[in-house]
XYZ file of N, CA, C and O in Angstrom:
380
model
N -4.405 -5.940 38.488
C -5.507 -5.750 37.558
C -5.337 -5.415 36.175
O -5.827 -5.781 35.263
N -4.487 -4.507 36.036
C -4.138 -3.934 34.600
C -3.641 -4.992 33.593
O -3.941 -5.038 32.659
N -2.725 -5.846 34.181
C -2.273 -6.898 33.570
C -3.465 -7.894 32.922
O -3.414 -8.390 31.970
N -4.251 -7.973 33.613
C -5.540 -8.958 33.406
C -6.165 -8.118 32.238
O -6.840 -8.903 31.368
N -6.339 -6.940 32.286
C -7.171 -6.186 31.112
C -6.180 -6.259 29.924
O -6.791 -6.445 28.740
N -4.931 -6.223 29.956
C -4.085 -6.372 28.849
C -4.276 -7.698 28.205
O -4.113 -8.058 26.855
N -4.647 -8.749 28.802
C -4.909 -10.107 28.370
C -5.905 -10.107 27.516
O -5.950 -11.164 26.461
N -6.927 -9.172 27.577
C -8.132 -9.238 26.849
C -8.255 -8.100 25.713
O -9.378 -7.965 25.056
N -7.089 -7.593 25.420
C -7.241 -6.683 24.389
C -7.325 -7.345 23.048
O -6.721 -8.304 22.762
N -7.966 -6.567 22.062
C -8.113 -7.216 20.681
C -6.982 -7.097 19.848
O -6.337 -5.999 20.029
N -6.713 -8.028 19.120
C -5.287 -7.973 18.146
C -5.781 -7.097 17.053
O -6.932 -7.239 16.572
N -5.033 -6.448 16.393
C -5.176 -5.907 15.281
C -5.083 -6.922 13.844
O -3.929 -7.323 13.573
N -6.229 -7.172 13.510
C -6.226 -8.094 12.169
C -5.348 -7.592 11.130
O -4.823 -8.323 10.274
N -5.441 -6.214 10.995
C -4.872 -5.790 9.640
C -3.312 -5.962 9.901
O -2.516 -6.293 8.841
N -2.814 -5.877 11.074
C -1.477 -6.121 11.287
C -0.868 -7.510 11.233
O 0.101 -7.738 10.802
N -1.774 -8.410 11.599
C -1.587 -9.898 11.619
C -1.644 -10.487 10.215
O -0.898 -11.043 9.749
N -2.569 -9.766 9.411
C -2.752 -10.450 8.185
C -1.760 -9.522 6.977
O -1.086 -10.222 6.252
N -1.689 -8.385 7.058
C -0.958 -7.467 6.136
C 0.434 -6.950 6.460
O 1.174 -6.667 5.700
N 0.505 -7.120 7.812
C 1.845 -6.706 8.279
C 2.124 -5.560 8.642
O 3.068 -4.975 8.919
N 1.155 -4.335 8.637
C 1.164 -3.078 8.793
C 0.027 -2.529 9.773
O -1.040 -3.088 9.420
N 0.301 -1.730 10.576
C -0.732 -1.218 11.515
C -1.757 -0.399 10.660
O -1.524 0.164 9.686
N -3.068 -0.410 11.424
C -4.268 0.317 10.970
C -4.400 1.644 11.457
O -3.429 1.983 12.411
N -5.291 2.301 11.061
C -5.402 3.777 11.706
C -5.857 3.740 12.986
O -5.992 5.019 13.949
N -6.225 2.557 13.593
C -6.850 2.506 14.928
C -5.835 1.992 15.993
O -6.204 1.662 17.139
N -4.776 1.436 15.409
C -3.813 0.642 16.335
C -3.259 1.679 17.188
O -2.878 2.832 17.020
N -3.431 1.065 18.390
C -2.580 1.871 19.791
C -3.872 2.590 20.479
O -3.434 2.923 21.627
N -4.873 2.517 20.076
C -6.159 3.092 20.903
C -6.378 2.302 22.119
O -6.347 2.976 23.212
N -6.431 1.125 22.152
C -6.778 0.429 23.350
C -5.320 0.506 24.267
O -5.740 0.597 25.461
N -4.224 0.538 23.771
C -3.018 0.844 24.890
C -3.231 2.221 25.354
O -2.776 2.291 26.402
N -3.487 3.117 24.294
C -3.536 4.549 24.783
C -4.520 4.721 25.910
O -4.408 5.524 27.010
N -5.703 4.200 25.821
C -6.716 4.054 26.743
C -6.431 3.495 28.070
O -6.603 3.974 29.130
N -5.500 2.463 27.971
C -5.147 1.809 29.201
C -4.086 2.719 29.797
O -3.885 2.791 31.006
N -3.113 3.379 29.139
C -2.244 4.286 29.717
C -3.146 5.451 30.378
O -2.624 6.075 31.550
N -4.225 5.894 29.783
C -4.851 7.219 30.481
C -5.296 6.525 31.778
O -5.533 7.483 32.939
N -6.170 5.279 31.942
C -6.469 4.764 33.091
C -5.478 4.835 34.027
O -5.717 5.041 35.232
N -4.168 4.327 33.800
C -3.152 4.345 34.785
C -2.511 5.677 35.045
O -1.771 5.922 36.019
N -3.043 6.802 34.291
C -2.683 7.963 34.782
C -1.315 8.437 33.990
O -0.694 9.517 34.305
N -0.772 7.664 32.827
C 0.230 8.094 32.004
C -0.200 8.752 30.957
O -0.141 7.998 29.699
N -0.417 10.102 31.125
C -1.159 10.920 29.901
C -0.153 11.136 28.665
O -0.478 11.121 27.623
N 1.123 11.243 28.906
C 2.142 11.646 27.830
C 2.142 10.343 27.055
O 2.506 10.287 25.956
N 2.373 9.181 27.855
C 2.480 7.915 26.991
C 1.342 7.568 26.447
O 1.317 7.058 25.107
N 0.198 8.057 26.692
C -1.127 7.769 26.072
C -1.218 8.706 24.770
O -1.524 8.308 23.687
N -0.607 9.840 24.896
C -0.548 10.914 23.686
C 0.341 10.319 22.710
O 0.299 10.297 21.493
N 1.585 9.888 23.086
C 2.621 9.253 22.281
C 2.058 8.004 21.584
O 2.485 7.900 20.355
N 1.404 7.111 22.183
C 0.839 5.919 21.607
C -0.275 6.409 20.568
O -0.260 5.610 19.535
N -1.261 7.102 20.888
C -2.234 7.400 19.932
C -2.721 8.992 20.319
O -3.657 9.136 21.154
N -2.129 9.688 19.514
C -2.586 11.352 19.852
C -4.097 11.656 19.732
O -4.577 12.549 20.461
N -4.668 10.997 18.916
C -6.274 11.282 18.855
C -7.043 10.773 20.137
O -8.074 11.071 20.125
N -6.454 10.118 21.095
C -7.428 9.575 22.167
C -7.953 10.923 22.893
O -8.926 10.780 23.336
N -7.169 12.009 22.984
C -7.546 13.309 23.704
C -8.814 13.895 22.705
O -9.624 14.836 23.403
N -9.029 13.533 21.413
C -10.130 14.047 20.857
C -11.402 13.200 20.756
O -12.560 13.307 20.567
N -11.073 11.783 20.699
C -12.045 10.860 20.618
C -12.794 10.535 21.836
O -14.068 10.366 21.774
N -12.304 10.523 22.836
C -12.969 10.458 24.098
C -14.094 11.538 24.498
O -15.149 11.199 24.655
N -13.538 12.610 24.101
C -14.566 13.764 24.281
C -15.811 13.736 23.392
O -17.007 13.734 23.496
N -15.360 13.207 22.109
C -16.508 12.835 21.054
C -17.336 11.704 21.354
O -18.437 12.101 21.498
N -16.817 10.641 21.854
C -17.495 9.690 22.398
C -18.533 10.014 23.509
O -19.870 9.626 23.648
N -18.054 10.607 24.493
C -18.826 11.207 25.550
C -19.818 12.063 25.322
O -21.035 11.972 25.671
N -19.597 13.062 24.353
C -20.584 13.991 23.893
C -21.629 13.250 23.078
O -22.825 13.596 23.280
N -21.356 12.139 22.382
C -22.356 11.534 21.430
C -23.253 10.816 22.440
O -24.419 10.795 22.464
N -22.530 10.249 23.545
C -23.477 9.369 24.544
C -24.425 10.429 25.335
O -25.554 9.872 25.615
N -23.843 11.393 25.867
C -24.510 12.465 26.667
C -25.773 12.939 25.674
O -26.954 13.271 26.193
N -25.305 13.298 24.540
C -26.416 13.694 23.572
C -27.417 12.715 23.205
O -28.603 13.271 22.785
N -27.309 11.554 23.456
C -28.265 10.534 23.174
C -29.283 10.741 24.113
O -30.591 10.557 23.759
N -29.206 11.120 25.400
C -30.028 11.307 26.429
C -30.572 12.631 26.610
O -31.747 12.920 26.849
N -29.698 13.786 26.390
C -29.928 15.188 26.529
C -29.549 15.833 25.213
O -28.593 15.958 25.094
N -30.512 16.236 24.598
C -30.361 17.011 23.195
C -29.817 18.498 23.393
O -30.280 19.102 24.218
N -28.712 18.707 22.766
C -28.394 19.983 22.896
C -28.521 20.800 21.467
O -28.820 20.229 20.507
N -28.616 22.088 21.673
C -28.989 22.860 20.449
C -28.095 22.801 19.072
O -28.736 22.646 18.085
N -26.706 22.987 19.487
C -26.079 22.890 18.340
C -25.213 21.393 18.326
O -23.929 21.430 17.874
N -25.748 20.408 18.688
C -24.997 19.170 18.804
C -24.377 18.586 17.476
O -23.285 18.108 17.542
N -25.163 18.866 16.471
C -24.708 18.216 15.300
C -23.427 18.897 14.682
O -22.358 18.335 14.253
N -23.318 20.280 14.949
C -22.223 21.102 14.648
C -20.899 20.665 15.591
O -19.694 20.456 15.026
N -21.233 20.511 16.808
C -20.085 20.204 17.802
C -19.704 18.815 17.246
O -18.291 18.566 17.459
N -20.267 17.666 17.123
C -20.113 16.608 16.749
C -19.281 16.413 15.656
O -18.066 15.784 15.285
N -19.801 17.254 14.508
C -19.030 17.373 13.207
C -17.595 17.969 13.529
O -16.508 17.395 12.866
N -17.579 19.150 14.229
C -16.286 19.473 14.567
C -15.217 18.543 15.099
O -14.011 18.474 14.794
N -15.683 18.049 16.192
C -14.897 16.976 16.901
C -14.689 15.862 16.158
O -13.338 15.416 16.189
N -15.378 15.340 15.231
C -14.986 14.281 14.388
C -13.946 14.776 13.415
O -12.964 13.782 13.076
N -14.101 15.723 12.763
C -13.042 16.294 11.873
C -11.779 16.494 12.410
O -10.854 16.032 11.893
N -11.770 17.024 13.593
C -10.364 17.167 14.310
C -9.883 15.923 14.639
O -8.720 15.624 14.499
N -10.549 14.932 14.991
C -10.173 13.510 15.505
C -9.667 12.764 14.360
O -8.537 12.129 14.281
N -10.357 12.808 13.135
C -9.992 12.200 11.878
C -8.667 12.826 11.267
O -7.740 12.100 10.881
N -8.556 14.084 11.325
C -7.391 14.770 10.873
C -6.141 14.371 11.817
O -5.101 13.981 11.327
N -6.313 14.324 13.113
C -5.272 13.866 14.125
C -4.869 12.425 13.824
O -3.581 12.055 13.727
N -5.969 11.605 13.642
C -5.479 10.058 13.292
C -4.750 10.182 11.941
O -3.732 9.382 11.770
N -5.177 10.723 10.873
C -4.346 10.692 9.521
C -3.017 11.292 9.716
O -2.158 10.715 9.194
N -2.948 12.467 10.353
C -1.499 12.849 10.502
C -0.686 12.041 11.268
O 0.517 11.777 10.704
N -1.106 11.539 12.509
C -0.143 10.785 13.374
C 0.113 9.433 12.623
O 1.212 8.814 12.837
N -1.012 8.726 11.810
C -0.724 7.668 11.182
C 0.315 7.841 9.920
O 1.268 6.878 9.935
N 0.353 9.123 9.307
C 1.290 9.124 8.397
C 2.741 9.247 8.924
O 3.605 8.720 8.289
N 2.771 9.846 9.936
C 4.114 10.146 10.728
C 4.630 8.715 10.967
O 5.803 8.347 10.906
N 3.767 8.034 11.708
C 4.142 6.707 12.304
C 4.589 5.582 11.085
O 5.432 5.055 11.168
N 3.726 5.925 9.919
C 4.040 4.989 8.720
C 5.346 5.388 8.050
O 6.156 4.572 7.464
N 5.686 6.708 8.011
C 6.921 7.384 7.567
C 8.079 6.838 8.274
O 9.116 6.405 7.738
N 8.006 6.966 9.568
C 9.239 6.458 10.568
C 9.015 5.048 10.506
O 9.704 4.236 11.036
């Protein structure tokens, strides 16, 4: 079943057109690694996966159930996620 999911993954247009990866490259593969239970491989593929999933889940839950300090929580999770994405992309780009 997992190989059939891999067949439907979206290609990175930035990588195809410009020749280098974008800030989101690796997210789909990292998510697939998480589904398979390969947590270290998911982290190595896309470190921000562990902050983006809680961010998306919290935003989704907050859509139905309003929390008192939800804006602050979303802002903090977003800043941490973006910081991890930029740092990991910089290391990937340098290497």
